[in-house]
Amino acid sequence: MQVGRVTVPPTAGLPLCPADLLPWGDANLADALATWLEVPEAQLECSGTSALMVALRTLQRLSPTRREVIVPAYTCPLVVIAISQCGLQPRLCDLSPGILDMDEHMLRGLCSERTLAIVPTHLCGRVADVQMALHFARLAGAYVIEDAAQALGARINGQSVGMQGDVGLFSLAVGKGLTTYEGGVLVARDAAIRSSLYAMHHRTVGYSLGWELLRSAELLGYAAAYRPSALDRVYGAPLRKSLARNDWIGAAGDDFNTVIPQHKLGTWRRRVGVRALKRLTMHLHKAQQRAERRVAQLSLIPGIEVIHDPTPNAQGTWPVILVRMPHQTSRDALMREHWASNLGLSLPFVNIISDYERYAPLLGRDFSDSVMIARNWAQRLVSVSNSEWLTDAQFDRLCGHISETVAREP
Ligand SMILES: *Cc1c(COP(=O)(O)O)cnc(C)c1O
């Protein structure tokens, strides 16, 4: 019997309340989000990936001769799926050795008259250097799309992320904070770009009853199961099964469908989003306080490195805490021994894009971008859940396992 088994989710998603699910109420999630983000307008899409596709197609119309999109080599595979589904060529930028962000020299080398856009990515809530991307983009005549899929609520110089580049996108997927099960948000600083994004949405995205029914059922299922007592069945058990097969890609949730649906976000799910959004500020505030304590505790462990915001004046969000282990051997040992032990341990992504058998073909046959340092990051990173359900006792145990694993390394 699994009754009473308490399971920690891999990220600090915002739990739904039964009252969020009422069928009536304000459905204007776009305006509610714009107000909450303090931006002029927000545009809703059915996923972060779909939002990225709308952004790419919009920019492609503005710059029809440019076909390359530069992304960090270590990012969500959905980003590369979106680029490829738009008929564009992904280019992978290596990471900097010391900072979890694109390497300046690599980025400069990748930019050319073929570059449509650069996609700086606020990975796991850490705020990337958008100004650097903007600098090289402008020199090459390209755009900047900020991927803030994992960073709703993160700010830089007092302003929401997504507003330094030309377009910003957020995800409302499960596990990324506020959720409509799947959902995406586009923001843009410039009014002309905003109306182009809006026009592209109306030209290419229609309503789909089938998808809406499926997503509504999934959202209800999520509302019912996103509780410590129910998560074992929907998250814990499948995780242990994947790990028993040595399937790390399945365990990390990196096994995406490579065809991206595009449709409108339905009324009821928008109502749920409007009601849940009222609790997001408090949720993020508590997550930040918890993260501060736990970052301080992790920082005392010799040999590991806790990842901070790559940019100054940034206030990132904390769905997880990222830790870089000294070597791949200690990282892999930690994951092998404790991934299944319900201590909130996971991987942001298992591989860099070019090392997934499933996604490498999307890079094309001529792929030759240098990605050595990003690979080293991918081999050494772990994520620690910042869920409110990870108790201090569990977190202490996890810290003990981490220091013991590092100490064992020759
Ligand atoms: C999840 C994610 C996306 C895609 O968002 P979805 O809403 O899941 O489609 C894009 N970029 C990054 C970095 C992500 O983590």
CSV table of C-alpha atoms and ligand atoms in Angstrom, one decimal:
chain,number,residue,atom,x,y,z
A,1,MET,CA,0.0,0.0,0.0
A,2,GLN,CA,1.3,3.4,-0.9
A,3,VAL,CA,-1.2,5.4,1.2
A,4,GLY,CA,0.4,8.1,3.2
A,5,ARG,CA,3.6,8.1,1.1
A,6,VAL,CA,4.5,11.7,0.6
A,7,THR,CA,6.2,12.7,-2.7
A,8,VAL,CA,8.1,15.9,-3.4
A,9,PRO,CA,7.6,17.3,-6.9
A,10,PRO,CA,10.8,18.2,-8.8
A,11,THR,CA,10.0,21.9,-9.0
A,12,ALA,CA,8.0,24.4,-6.9
A,13,GLY,CA,4.9,24.6,-8.9
A,14,LEU,CA,1.9,26.7,-7.6
A,15,PRO,CA,-0.7,24.3,-6.3
A,16,LEU,CA,-4.3,24.9,-7.3
A,17,CYS,CA,-7.2,25.2,-4.9
A,18,PRO,CA,-10.6,23.7,-5.5
A,19,ALA,CA,-12.1,27.2,-5.8
A,20,ASP,CA,-9.8,27.9,-8.8
A,21,LEU,CA,-11.7,25.3,-10.8
A,22,LEU,CA,-15.1,27.0,-10.7
A,23,PRO,CA,-16.6,27.3,-14.2
A,24,TRP,CA,-17.4,31.0,-14.0
A,25,GLY,CA,-15.4,34.2,-13.4
A,26,ASP,CA,-13.0,36.6,-15.1
A,27,ALA,CA,-11.4,34.9,-18.1
A,28,ASN,CA,-9.1,37.8,-19.1
A,29,LEU,CA,-5.8,36.1,-18.1
A,30,ALA,CA,-3.9,38.1,-20.7
A,31,ASP,CA,-4.7,41.4,-19.0
A,32,ALA,CA,-4.3,39.9,-15.5
A,33,LEU,CA,-0.8,38.8,-16.5
A,34,ALA,CA,0.1,42.1,-18.1
A,35,THR,CA,-0.9,43.9,-14.9
A,36,TRP,CA,0.9,41.4,-12.7
A,37,LEU,CA,4.1,41.6,-14.9
A,38,GLU,CA,3.7,45.4,-15.2
A,39,VAL,CA,4.0,45.2,-19.0
A,40,PRO,CA,1.8,47.0,-21.5
A,41,GLU,CA,0.2,43.8,-23.0
A,42,ALA,CA,0.5,40.0,-22.8
A,43,GLN,CA,-0.5,37.5,-25.5
A,44,LEU,CA,-1.7,34.0,-24.6
A,45,GLU,CA,-0.7,30.9,-26.5
A,46,CYS,CA,-1.3,27.2,-25.8
A,47,SER,CA,2.3,26.5,-24.7
A,48,GLY,CA,5.7,28.1,-24.3
A,49,THR,CA,6.8,26.3,-27.4
A,50,SER,CA,3.8,27.5,-29.4
A,51,ALA,CA,4.6,31.0,-28.2
A,52,LEU,CA,8.1,30.6,-29.4
A,53,MET,CA,6.8,29.5,-32.8
A,54,VAL,CA,4.5,32.5,-33.1
A,55,ALA,CA,7.5,34.8,-32.2
A,56,LEU,CA,9.8,33.1,-34.7
A,57,ARG,CA,7.3,33.3,-37.6
A,58,THR,CA,6.6,36.9,-36.7
A,59,LEU,CA,10.3,37.8,-36.8
A,60,GLN,CA,10.8,35.7,-40.0
A,61,ARG,CA,8.2,37.9,-41.8
A,62,LEU,CA,10.1,41.0,-40.7
A,63,SER,CA,13.5,39.5,-41.8
A,64,PRO,CA,12.7,36.9,-44.5
A,65,THR,CA,16.3,36.3,-45.7
A,66,ARG,CA,17.5,35.2,-42.2
A,67,ARG,CA,17.2,31.6,-41.2
A,68,GLU,CA,19.4,30.9,-38.2
A,69,VAL,CA,18.4,31.0,-34.6
A,70,ILE,CA,21.1,30.9,-31.9
A,71,VAL,CA,20.2,29.1,-28.6
A,72,PRO,CA,22.3,27.9,-25.7
A,73,ALA,CA,23.5,24.3,-26.3
A,74,TYR,CA,22.1,23.4,-22.9
A,75,THR,CA,18.4,24.2,-23.1
A,76,CYS,CA,15.0,22.6,-23.3
A,77,PRO,CA,14.7,20.4,-26.4
A,78,LEU,CA,11.3,22.0,-27.1
A,79,VAL,CA,13.1,25.1,-28.2
A,80,VAL,CA,15.0,23.3,-31.0
A,81,ILE,CA,11.8,21.5,-32.0
A,82,ALA,CA,10.0,24.8,-32.3
A,83,ILE,CA,12.8,26.3,-34.4
A,84,SER,CA,12.9,23.3,-36.7
A,85,GLN,CA,9.1,23.1,-37.0
A,86,CYS,CA,9.3,26.8,-38.3
A,87,GLY,CA,11.7,25.7,-41.0
A,88,LEU,CA,14.6,27.5,-39.4
A,89,GLN,CA,18.1,26.4,-38.6
A,90,PRO,CA,19.1,26.0,-34.9
A,91,ARG,CA,22.6,27.0,-34.0
A,92,LEU,CA,24.0,26.0,-30.6
A,93,CYS,CA,26.0,28.4,-28.6
A,94,ASP,CA,28.5,27.0,-26.1
A,95,LEU,CA,28.3,28.1,-22.5
A,96,SER,CA,30.8,30.0,-20.5
A,97,PRO,CA,32.9,27.9,-18.2
A,98,GLY,CA,32.2,29.9,-15.1
A,99,ILE,CA,28.7,31.3,-15.7
A,100,LEU,CA,25.5,29.4,-16.7
A,101,ASP,CA,25.0,31.5,-19.8
A,102,MET,CA,26.1,31.7,-23.4
A,103,ASP,CA,29.8,32.3,-23.9
A,104,GLU,CA,30.5,35.8,-25.2
A,105,HIS,CA,33.2,34.8,-27.7
A,106,MET,CA,31.2,31.9,-29.1
A,107,LEU,CA,28.1,34.0,-29.4
A,108,ARG,CA,30.0,36.7,-31.3
A,109,GLY,CA,31.4,34.0,-33.7
A,110,LEU,CA,27.9,32.5,-34.4
A,111,CYS,CA,26.3,35.9,-35.4
A,112,SER,CA,26.1,36.7,-39.0
A,113,GLU,CA,23.8,38.1,-41.7
A,114,ARG,CA,22.1,34.7,-41.6
A,115,THR,CA,21.1,35.2,-37.9
A,116,LEU,CA,17.4,35.8,-37.4
A,117,ALA,CA,17.4,35.8,-33.6
A,118,ILE,CA,19.4,35.0,-30.5
A,119,VAL,CA,17.6,33.3,-27.6
A,120,PRO,CA,19.1,34.1,-24.2
A,121,THR,CA,17.5,31.7,-21.7
A,122,HIS,CA,16.6,32.3,-18.1
A,123,LEU,CA,17.3,28.7,-17.2
A,124,CYS,CA,15.6,27.5,-14.0
A,125,GLY,CA,14.8,31.1,-13.0
A,126,ARG,CA,18.4,32.3,-13.2
A,127,VAL,CA,18.5,35.6,-15.1
A,128,ALA,CA,20.7,35.5,-18.2
A,129,ASP,CA,22.7,38.3,-19.7
A,130,VAL,CA,20.2,39.8,-22.3
A,131,GLN,CA,22.3,42.9,-22.8
A,132,MET,CA,25.2,40.9,-24.2
A,133,ALA,CA,22.8,39.0,-26.6
A,134,LEU,CA,21.3,42.4,-27.6
A,135,HIS,CA,24.7,43.8,-28.3
A,136,PHE,CA,25.7,41.0,-30.7
A,137,ALA,CA,22.2,40.8,-32.2
A,138,ARG,CA,22.2,44.5,-33.1
A,139,LEU,CA,25.7,44.3,-34.6
A,140,ALA,CA,24.4,41.5,-36.9
A,141,GLY,CA,21.0,43.1,-37.5
A,142,ALA,CA,19.2,40.2,-35.7
A,143,TYR,CA,16.5,40.1,-33.0
A,144,VAL,CA,16.5,38.8,-29.4
A,145,ILE,CA,13.9,36.5,-28.0
A,146,GLU,CA,14.1,36.0,-24.2
A,147,ASP,CA,13.2,32.5,-23.2
A,148,ALA,CA,11.8,33.0,-19.8
A,149,ALA,CA,9.8,29.8,-19.8
A,150,GLN,CA,11.1,28.9,-16.4
A,151,ALA,CA,11.2,32.4,-15.0
A,152,LEU,CA,7.7,33.9,-14.7
A,153,GLY,CA,8.2,36.6,-12.0
A,154,ALA,CA,11.9,37.1,-12.4
A,155,ARG,CA,13.1,40.7,-12.7
A,156,ILE,CA,16.1,42.7,-13.8
A,157,ASN,CA,16.6,46.3,-12.7
A,158,GLY,CA,13.1,46.2,-11.3
A,159,GLN,CA,11.5,45.2,-14.6
A,160,SER,CA,10.1,41.8,-15.6
A,161,VAL,CA,12.3,39.6,-17.7
A,162,GLY,CA,11.2,39.4,-21.3
A,163,MET,CA,11.2,43.2,-21.8
A,164,GLN,CA,14.9,43.8,-22.6
A,165,GLY,CA,14.9,41.7,-25.7
A,166,ASP,CA,12.5,42.2,-28.7
A,167,VAL,CA,10.2,39.4,-27.6
A,168,GLY,CA,9.9,37.5,-24.3
A,169,LEU,CA,8.1,34.2,-23.6
A,170,PHE,CA,6.9,32.5,-20.5
A,171,SER,CA,5.5,29.0,-20.0
A,172,LEU,CA,2.4,28.0,-18.1
A,173,ALA,CA,3.2,24.3,-18.3
A,174,VAL,CA,3.0,22.0,-15.3
A,175,GLY,CA,5.9,22.4,-13.0
A,176,LYS,CA,6.9,25.9,-14.2
A,177,GLY,CA,5.0,27.9,-11.6
A,178,LEU,CA,1.5,29.2,-12.6
A,179,THR,CA,-0.1,26.6,-14.8
A,180,THR,CA,-3.1,26.1,-17.1
A,181,TYR,CA,-1.6,22.6,-17.6
A,182,GLU,CA,-0.1,23.8,-20.9
A,183,GLY,CA,0.1,27.5,-21.7
A,184,GLY,CA,2.4,30.2,-23.0
A,185,VAL,CA,2.7,34.0,-22.8
A,186,LEU,CA,4.3,36.5,-25.2
A,187,VAL,CA,5.4,40.0,-24.2
A,188,ALA,CA,7.3,42.6,-26.2
A,189,ARG,CA,8.7,46.0,-25.4
A,190,ASP,CA,7.9,47.6,-28.8
A,191,ALA,CA,4.2,48.3,-29.8
A,192,ALA,CA,4.9,47.5,-33.5
A,193,ILE,CA,6.3,44.0,-32.6
A,194,ARG,CA,3.3,43.4,-30.3
A,195,SER,CA,0.9,44.1,-33.1
A,196,SER,CA,2.9,41.8,-35.5
A,197,LEU,CA,2.8,39.0,-32.8
A,198,TYR,CA,-1.0,39.6,-32.5
A,199,ALA,CA,-1.5,39.5,-36.2
A,200,MET,CA,0.5,36.3,-36.5
A,201,HIS,CA,-1.5,34.6,-33.8
A,202,HIS,CA,-4.8,35.5,-35.5
A,203,ARG,CA,-3.5,34.3,-38.9
A,204,THR,CA,-2.0,30.9,-37.7
A,205,VAL,CA,-3.7,29.9,-34.4
A,206,GLY,CA,-7.3,28.6,-34.2
A,207,TYR,CA,-9.6,27.1,-31.6
A,208,SER,CA,-9.5,23.4,-31.2
A,209,LEU,CA,-12.2,21.7,-29.1
A,210,GLY,CA,-10.4,18.4,-29.0
A,211,TRP,CA,-7.2,19.9,-27.6
A,212,GLU,CA,-9.1,22.1,-25.2
A,213,LEU,CA,-11.1,19.1,-23.8
A,214,LEU,CA,-7.9,17.1,-23.4
A,215,ARG,CA,-6.0,20.0,-21.6
A,216,SER,CA,-9.0,20.7,-19.4
A,217,ALA,CA,-9.2,17.1,-18.3
A,218,GLU,CA,-5.4,17.2,-17.7
A,219,LEU,CA,-5.7,20.4,-15.7
A,220,LEU,CA,-8.4,18.8,-13.5
A,221,GLY,CA,-6.2,15.7,-13.0
A,222,TYR,CA,-3.3,18.0,-12.1
A,223,ALA,CA,-5.4,19.9,-9.6
A,224,ALA,CA,-6.4,16.6,-8.0
A,225,ALA,CA,-2.9,15.0,-8.0
A,226,TYR,CA,-0.6,18.0,-7.2
A,227,ARG,CA,-0.7,17.1,-3.5
A,228,PRO,CA,2.1,15.3,-1.5
A,229,SER,CA,-0.2,12.3,-0.9
A,230,ALA,CA,-1.2,11.9,-4.5
A,231,LEU,CA,2.0,12.7,-6.3
A,232,ASP,CA,3.5,9.3,-5.8
A,233,ARG,CA,1.1,7.7,-8.2
A,234,VAL,CA,1.5,10.3,-11.0
A,235,TYR,CA,5.1,11.3,-10.5
A,236,GLY,CA,7.0,9.0,-8.0
A,237,ALA,CA,6.0,5.7,-9.5
A,238,PRO,CA,6.7,6.5,-13.1
A,239,LEU,CA,10.0,8.1,-12.1
A,240,ARG,CA,11.1,4.9,-10.3
A,241,LYS,CA,10.0,2.9,-13.3
A,242,SER,CA,12.1,5.0,-15.7
A,243,LEU,CA,15.1,4.8,-13.4
A,244,ALA,CA,14.8,1.1,-13.1
A,245,ARG,CA,15.2,1.0,-16.9
A,246,ASN,CA,18.1,3.4,-16.6
A,247,ASP,CA,16.1,5.8,-18.7
A,248,TRP,CA,17.3,9.1,-17.5
A,249,ILE,CA,15.7,11.0,-20.4
A,250,GLY,CA,12.3,9.7,-19.3
A,251,ALA,CA,13.1,10.3,-15.6
A,252,ALA,CA,14.0,13.9,-16.3
A,253,GLY,CA,10.9,14.5,-18.5
A,254,ASP,CA,13.0,15.2,-21.6
A,255,ASP,CA,11.0,12.8,-23.8
A,256,PHE,CA,9.0,15.3,-25.7
A,257,ASN,CA,6.7,14.8,-28.7
A,258,THR,CA,8.3,16.4,-31.7
A,259,VAL,CA,5.1,17.7,-33.2
A,260,ILE,CA,3.9,20.9,-31.5
A,261,PRO,CA,0.1,21.6,-31.5
A,262,GLN,CA,-1.0,25.2,-31.8
A,263,HIS,CA,-4.4,26.3,-30.7
A,264,LYS,CA,-6.0,28.9,-28.5
A,265,LEU,CA,-6.1,28.7,-24.7
A,266,GLY,CA,-9.7,28.1,-23.7
A,267,THR,CA,-11.9,30.2,-21.5
A,268,TRP,CA,-12.2,27.9,-18.5
A,269,ARG,CA,-8.5,27.3,-18.2
A,270,ARG,CA,-7.9,31.1,-18.5
A,271,ARG,CA,-10.4,31.5,-15.5
A,272,VAL,CA,-8.4,29.0,-13.5
A,273,GLY,CA,-5.2,31.0,-14.3
A,274,VAL,CA,-6.7,34.3,-13.3
A,275,ARG,CA,-7.7,32.9,-9.9
A,276,ALA,CA,-4.4,31.1,-9.2
A,277,LEU,CA,-2.4,34.2,-10.3
A,278,LYS,CA,-3.7,36.0,-7.2
A,279,ARG,CA,-1.6,33.7,-5.1
A,280,LEU,CA,1.5,33.7,-7.2
A,281,THR,CA,3.3,36.7,-5.6
A,282,MET,CA,3.1,35.1,-2.2
A,283,HIS,CA,4.1,31.8,-3.6
A,284,LEU,CA,7.2,33.2,-5.2
A,285,HIS,CA,8.0,35.3,-2.1
A,286,LYS,CA,8.0,32.2,0.1
A,287,ALA,CA,10.0,30.2,-2.5
A,288,GLN,CA,12.6,32.9,-2.5
A,289,GLN,CA,12.9,32.9,1.3
A,290,ARG,CA,13.2,29.1,1.3
A,291,ALA,CA,15.8,29.3,-1.4
A,292,GLU,CA,17.9,31.8,0.4
A,293,ARG,CA,18.1,29.6,3.5
A,294,ARG,CA,18.8,26.5,1.5
A,295,VAL,CA,21.3,28.1,-0.9
A,296,ALA,CA,23.2,29.2,2.3
A,297,GLN,CA,23.2,25.7,3.6
A,298,LEU,CA,24.3,24.1,0.3
A,299,SER,CA,27.1,26.7,0.0
A,300,LEU,CA,28.7,25.2,3.1
A,301,ILE,CA,29.3,21.9,1.3
A,302,PRO,CA,32.9,21.9,0.1
A,303,GLY,CA,33.6,21.1,-3.6
A,304,ILE,CA,30.2,22.0,-5.0
A,305,GLU,CA,28.9,25.3,-6.4
A,306,VAL,CA,25.4,26.8,-6.1
A,307,ILE,CA,24.4,28.6,-9.3
A,308,HIS,CA,23.4,32.3,-8.9
A,309,ASP,CA,22.0,34.7,-11.4
A,310,PRO,CA,24.5,35.3,-14.2
A,311,THR,CA,23.7,39.1,-14.2
A,312,PRO,CA,23.9,41.7,-11.5
A,313,ASN,CA,20.8,43.6,-10.4
A,314,ALA,CA,18.7,40.5,-11.1
A,315,GLN,CA,16.0,39.0,-8.9
A,316,GLY,CA,15.5,35.5,-10.3
A,317,THR,CA,12.8,33.0,-9.3
A,318,TRP,CA,13.5,29.7,-7.5
A,319,PRO,CA,11.5,26.8,-8.9
A,320,VAL,CA,14.7,24.7,-8.1
A,321,ILE,CA,18.2,25.3,-6.8
A,322,LEU,CA,20.9,24.4,-9.3
A,323,VAL,CA,24.1,22.8,-8.0
A,324,ARG,CA,27.2,22.1,-10.0
A,325,MET,CA,29.1,19.0,-8.8
A,326,PRO,CA,32.9,18.8,-9.1
A,327,HIS,CA,32.8,16.0,-11.8
A,328,GLN,CA,30.5,13.9,-13.8
A,329,THR,CA,31.4,10.9,-11.7
A,330,SER,CA,30.1,12.4,-8.5
A,331,ARG,CA,27.1,13.8,-10.2
A,332,ASP,CA,26.2,10.5,-11.7
A,333,ALA,CA,26.8,8.7,-8.4
A,334,LEU,CA,24.6,11.1,-6.6
A,335,MET,CA,21.8,10.6,-9.2
A,336,ARG,CA,22.1,6.8,-9.3
A,337,GLU,CA,21.9,6.5,-5.5
A,338,HIS,CA,19.4,9.2,-4.6
A,339,TRP,CA,17.2,10.3,-7.6
A,340,ALA,CA,14.6,7.8,-6.6
A,341,SER,CA,14.8,8.6,-2.9
A,342,ASN,CA,12.2,11.4,-2.9
A,343,LEU,CA,14.5,14.2,-1.7
A,344,GLY,CA,13.7,16.5,-4.6
A,345,LEU,CA,16.7,15.7,-6.7
A,346,SER,CA,16.4,15.8,-10.5
A,347,LEU,CA,18.2,17.1,-13.6
A,348,PRO,CA,17.1,20.2,-15.5
A,349,PHE,CA,17.9,18.4,-18.7
A,350,VAL,CA,19.9,15.2,-19.2
A,351,ASN,CA,22.0,16.3,-22.2
A,352,ILE,CA,23.0,19.2,-24.4
A,353,ILE,CA,20.8,19.3,-27.5
A,354,SER,CA,23.3,17.6,-29.8
A,355,ASP,CA,23.7,14.6,-27.4
A,356,TYR,CA,20.1,13.5,-27.6
A,357,GLU,CA,19.7,10.8,-30.2
A,358,ARG,CA,16.2,12.0,-30.7
A,359,TYR,CA,16.8,15.8,-31.2
A,360,ALA,CA,20.3,15.8,-32.8
A,361,PRO,CA,18.8,15.3,-36.3
A,362,LEU,CA,16.9,18.6,-35.9
A,363,LEU,CA,20.3,20.3,-36.0
A,364,GLY,CA,20.9,19.2,-39.6
A,365,ARG,CA,23.6,17.1,-41.2
A,366,ASP,CA,26.1,20.0,-41.3
A,367,PHE,CA,26.0,20.5,-37.5
A,368,SER,CA,29.5,21.3,-36.2
A,369,ASP,CA,29.0,24.0,-33.5
A,370,SER,CA,31.5,23.6,-30.6
A,371,VAL,CA,29.7,22.6,-27.4
A,372,MET,CA,32.4,21.2,-25.2
A,373,ILE,CA,31.8,23.4,-22.2
A,374,ALA,CA,28.0,23.2,-22.3
A,375,ARG,CA,28.5,19.4,-22.3
A,376,ASN,CA,30.6,19.6,-19.2
A,377,TRP,CA,27.8,21.7,-17.5
A,378,ALA,CA,25.2,19.1,-18.5
A,379,GLN,CA,27.3,16.4,-17.0
A,380,ARG,CA,27.8,18.1,-13.7
A,381,LEU,CA,24.5,20.0,-12.9
A,382,VAL,CA,21.7,18.7,-10.6
A,383,SER,CA,18.5,20.5,-9.6
A,384,VAL,CA,17.2,20.4,-6.1
A,385,SER,CA,13.4,21.0,-5.8
A,386,ASN,CA,12.4,24.1,-4.0
A,387,SER,CA,8.9,22.7,-3.3
A,388,GLU,CA,7.3,23.7,-0.1
A,389,TRP,CA,6.8,20.0,0.5
A,390,LEU,CA,10.5,19.2,0.8
A,391,THR,CA,10.9,19.3,4.5
A,392,ASP,CA,14.0,20.6,6.3
A,393,ALA,CA,14.7,17.1,7.5
A,394,GLN,CA,14.7,15.8,3.9
A,395,PHE,CA,16.8,18.7,2.8
A,396,ASP,CA,19.3,18.0,5.5
A,397,ARG,CA,19.5,14.4,4.4
A,398,LEU,CA,20.0,15.5,0.8
A,399,CYS,CA,22.9,17.8,1.9
A,400,GLY,CA,24.4,14.9,3.7
A,401,HIS,CA,24.2,12.7,0.6
A,402,ILE,CA,25.8,15.4,-1.5
A,403,SER,CA,28.7,16.0,0.8
A,404,GLU,CA,29.3,12.3,1.3
A,405,THR,CA,29.3,11.7,-2.5
A,406,VAL,CA,31.8,14.6,-3.1
A,407,ALA,CA,34.0,13.3,-0.3
A,408,ARG,CA,34.1,9.9,-1.8
A,409,GLU,CA,35.5,11.2,-5.1
A,410,PRO,CA,39.3,10.4,-5.4
B,1,LIG,C1,9.6,24.3,-20.8
B,1,LIG,C2,10.4,25.2,-21.6
B,1,LIG,C3,10.1,25.7,-22.9
B,1,LIG,C4,8.8,25.3,-23.5
B,1,LIG,O1,7.6,25.6,-22.7
B,1,LIG,P1,6.3,24.7,-22.8
B,1,LIG,O2,5.3,25.6,-22.2
B,1,LIG,O3,6.6,23.5,-22.0
B,1,LIG,O4,6.0,24.4,-24.2
B,1,LIG,C5,10.9,26.5,-23.5
B,1,LIG,N1,12.1,26.9,-23.0
B,1,LIG,C6,12.5,26.4,-21.8
B,1,LIG,C7,13.9,26.8,-21.3
B,1,LIG,C8,11.7,25.5,-21.1
B,1,LIG,O5,12.1,25.1,-19.9
